[in-house]
CSV table of C-alpha atoms in Angstrom, one decimal:
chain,number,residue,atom,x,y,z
X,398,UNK,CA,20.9,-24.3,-21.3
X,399,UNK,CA,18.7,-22.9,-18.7
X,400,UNK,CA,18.4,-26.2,-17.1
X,401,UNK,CA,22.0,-26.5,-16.7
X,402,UNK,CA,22.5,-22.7,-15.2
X,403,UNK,CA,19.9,-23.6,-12.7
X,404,UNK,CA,21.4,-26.9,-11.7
X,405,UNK,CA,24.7,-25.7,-11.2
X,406,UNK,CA,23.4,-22.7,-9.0
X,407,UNK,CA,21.5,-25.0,-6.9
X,408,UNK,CA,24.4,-27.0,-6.4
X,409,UNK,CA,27.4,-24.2,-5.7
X,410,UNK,CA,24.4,-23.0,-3.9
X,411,UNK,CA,24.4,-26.1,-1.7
X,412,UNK,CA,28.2,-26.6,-0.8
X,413,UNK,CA,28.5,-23.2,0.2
X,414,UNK,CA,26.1,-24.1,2.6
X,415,UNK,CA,27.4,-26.7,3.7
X,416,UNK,CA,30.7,-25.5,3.8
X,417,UNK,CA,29.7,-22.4,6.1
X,418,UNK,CA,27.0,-24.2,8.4
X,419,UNK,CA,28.8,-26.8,10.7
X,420,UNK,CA,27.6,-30.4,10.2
X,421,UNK,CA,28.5,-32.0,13.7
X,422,UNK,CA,24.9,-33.0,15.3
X,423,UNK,CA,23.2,-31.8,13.2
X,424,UNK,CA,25.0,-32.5,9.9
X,425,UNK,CA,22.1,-35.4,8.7
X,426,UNK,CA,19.1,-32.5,9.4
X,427,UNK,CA,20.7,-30.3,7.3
X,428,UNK,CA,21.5,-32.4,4.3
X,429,UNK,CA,18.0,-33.5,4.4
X,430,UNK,CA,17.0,-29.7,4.1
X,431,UNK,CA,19.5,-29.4,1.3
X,432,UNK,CA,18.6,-32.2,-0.4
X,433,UNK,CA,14.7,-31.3,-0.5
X,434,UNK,CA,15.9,-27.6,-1.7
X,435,UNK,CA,17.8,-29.3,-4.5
X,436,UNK,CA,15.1,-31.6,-5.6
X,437,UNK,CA,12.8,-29.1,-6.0
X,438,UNK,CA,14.9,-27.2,-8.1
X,439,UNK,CA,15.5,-30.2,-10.2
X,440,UNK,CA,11.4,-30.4,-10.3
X,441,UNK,CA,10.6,-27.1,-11.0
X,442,UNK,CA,13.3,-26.8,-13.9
X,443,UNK,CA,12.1,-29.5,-15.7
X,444,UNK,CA,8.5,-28.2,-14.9
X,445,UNK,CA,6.9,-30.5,-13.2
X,446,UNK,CA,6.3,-27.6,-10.5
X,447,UNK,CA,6.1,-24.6,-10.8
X,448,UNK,CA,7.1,-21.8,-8.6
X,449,UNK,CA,7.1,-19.1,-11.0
X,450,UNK,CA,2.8,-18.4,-10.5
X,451,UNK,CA,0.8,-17.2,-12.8
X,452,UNK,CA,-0.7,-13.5,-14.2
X,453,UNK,CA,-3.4,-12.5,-11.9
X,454,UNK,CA,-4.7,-10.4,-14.8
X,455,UNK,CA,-5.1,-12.0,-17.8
X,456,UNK,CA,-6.4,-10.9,-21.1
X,457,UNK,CA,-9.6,-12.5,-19.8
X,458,UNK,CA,-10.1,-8.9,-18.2
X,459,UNK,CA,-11.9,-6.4,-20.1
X,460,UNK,CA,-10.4,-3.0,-20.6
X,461,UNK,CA,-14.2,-1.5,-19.1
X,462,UNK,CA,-13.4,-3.9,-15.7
X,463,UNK,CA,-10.0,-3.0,-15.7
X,464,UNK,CA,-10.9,0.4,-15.4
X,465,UNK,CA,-13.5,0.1,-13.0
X,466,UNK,CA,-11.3,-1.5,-10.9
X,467,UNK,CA,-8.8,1.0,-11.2
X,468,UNK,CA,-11.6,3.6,-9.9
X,469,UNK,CA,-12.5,1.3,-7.1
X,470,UNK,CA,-9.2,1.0,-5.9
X,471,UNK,CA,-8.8,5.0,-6.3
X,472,UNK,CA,-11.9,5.4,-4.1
X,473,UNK,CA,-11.2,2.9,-1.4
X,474,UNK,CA,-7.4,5.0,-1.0
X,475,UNK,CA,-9.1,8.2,-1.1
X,476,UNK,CA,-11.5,6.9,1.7
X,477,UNK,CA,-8.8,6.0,3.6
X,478,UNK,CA,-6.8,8.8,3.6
X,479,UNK,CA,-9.6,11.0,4.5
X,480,UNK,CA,-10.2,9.1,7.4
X,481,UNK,CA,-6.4,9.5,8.0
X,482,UNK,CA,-6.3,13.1,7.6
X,483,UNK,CA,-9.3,13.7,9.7
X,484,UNK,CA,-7.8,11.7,12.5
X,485,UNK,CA,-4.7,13.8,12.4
X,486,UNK,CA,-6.1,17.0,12.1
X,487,UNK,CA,-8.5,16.5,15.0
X,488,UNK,CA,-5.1,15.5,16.9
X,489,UNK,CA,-3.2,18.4,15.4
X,490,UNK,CA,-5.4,21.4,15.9
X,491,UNK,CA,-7.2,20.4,19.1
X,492,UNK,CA,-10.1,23.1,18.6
X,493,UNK,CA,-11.5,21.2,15.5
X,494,UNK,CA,-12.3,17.9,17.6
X,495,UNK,CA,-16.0,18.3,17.2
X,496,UNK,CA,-16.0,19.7,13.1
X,497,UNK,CA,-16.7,17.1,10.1
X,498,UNK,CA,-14.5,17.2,7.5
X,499,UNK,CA,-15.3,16.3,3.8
X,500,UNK,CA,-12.6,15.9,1.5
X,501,UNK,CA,-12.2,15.8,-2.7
X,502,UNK,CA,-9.1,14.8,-3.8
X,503,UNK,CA,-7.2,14.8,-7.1
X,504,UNK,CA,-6.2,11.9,-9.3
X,505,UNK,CA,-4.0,13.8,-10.9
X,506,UNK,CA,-1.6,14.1,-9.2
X,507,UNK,CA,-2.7,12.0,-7.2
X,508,UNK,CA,-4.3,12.6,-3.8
X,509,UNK,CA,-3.9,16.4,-3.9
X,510,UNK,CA,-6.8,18.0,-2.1
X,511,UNK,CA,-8.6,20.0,-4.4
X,512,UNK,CA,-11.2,21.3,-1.7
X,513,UNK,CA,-11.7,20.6,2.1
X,514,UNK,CA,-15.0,21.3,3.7
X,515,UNK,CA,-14.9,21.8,7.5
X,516,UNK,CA,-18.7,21.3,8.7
X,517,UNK,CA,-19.0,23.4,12.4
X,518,UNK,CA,-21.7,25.0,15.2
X,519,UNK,CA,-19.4,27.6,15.7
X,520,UNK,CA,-18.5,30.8,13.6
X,521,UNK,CA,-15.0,30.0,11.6
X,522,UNK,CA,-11.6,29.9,13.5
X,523,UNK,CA,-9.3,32.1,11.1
X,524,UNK,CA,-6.9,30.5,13.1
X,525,UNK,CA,-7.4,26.6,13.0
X,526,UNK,CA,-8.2,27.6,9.5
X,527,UNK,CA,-4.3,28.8,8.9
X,528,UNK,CA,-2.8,26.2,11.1
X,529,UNK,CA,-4.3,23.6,8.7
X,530,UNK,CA,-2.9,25.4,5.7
X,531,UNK,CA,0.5,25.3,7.2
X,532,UNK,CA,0.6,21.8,8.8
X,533,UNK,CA,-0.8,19.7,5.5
X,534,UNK,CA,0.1,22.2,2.6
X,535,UNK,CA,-3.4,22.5,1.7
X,536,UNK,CA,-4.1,26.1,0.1
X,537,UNK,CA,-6.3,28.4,1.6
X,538,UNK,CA,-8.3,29.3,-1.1
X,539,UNK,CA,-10.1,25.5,-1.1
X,540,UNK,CA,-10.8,25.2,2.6
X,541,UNK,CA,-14.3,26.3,2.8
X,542,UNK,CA,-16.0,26.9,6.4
X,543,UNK,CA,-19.7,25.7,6.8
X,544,UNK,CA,-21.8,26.5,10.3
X,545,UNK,CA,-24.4,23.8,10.5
């Protein structure tokens, strides 16, 4: 039955095609085109091909290297998107060009920052500080101030 719903699409498919694109010159290309389409409908139904790919993760996957995975993948973001926020808060607040910035973030929920370390030669800038706060919702109470 599923054969025969496919086939039929493929082919009402088809003649609406053909009935919106206009044959003239080209009328022979497009047929071909057409005709390729439909034959490999016709292949992958009866399964000779098979379009529909397969499960990148398989039950040959351990539940220990699923979750590893899973942490990798949670690093790598978190790695990114300090490098991200450092960027933009070196572009936002122009006075913390020089400072490091150390980031831990939350899995749950996800990416919250649970403490920001700003690493500095110079005494802290209440005001930079604040502006942070503000601009990226990060609470006050986490962002620590260190003078190297």
């Amino acid at each position: 039955m599923n054969l025969i719903v496919t086939l039929t699409g493929a082919i009402l498919l088809i003649q609406a095609v053909r009935m919106v694109l206009p044959l003239g010159n080209a009328g022979k290309y497009v047929s071909f085109v057409l005709g390729l389409f439909f034959m490999t409908v016709v292949l992958d139904s009866v399964g000779v091909l098979d379009f529909r790919g397969e499960e990148i993760f398989s039950d040959h996957i351990s539940q220990t290297e699923t979750e590893q995975l899973q942490i990798l993948q949670q690093e790598q973001i978190f790695d990114r998107y300090e490098k991200q926020l450092t960027d933009d808060i070196r572009k936002s607040v122009p006075q913390l060009q020089e400072e490091e910035f150390s980031f831990t973030f939350a899995t749950e929920p996800f990416g919250l920052v649970q403490s920001l370390t700003i690493t500095s030669h110079r005494t802290e800038q209440e005001s930079a500080v604040q502006k942070i706060s503000e601009l990226y919702g990060i609470p006050r109470e986490v962002i620590v101030w260190e003078r190297k």
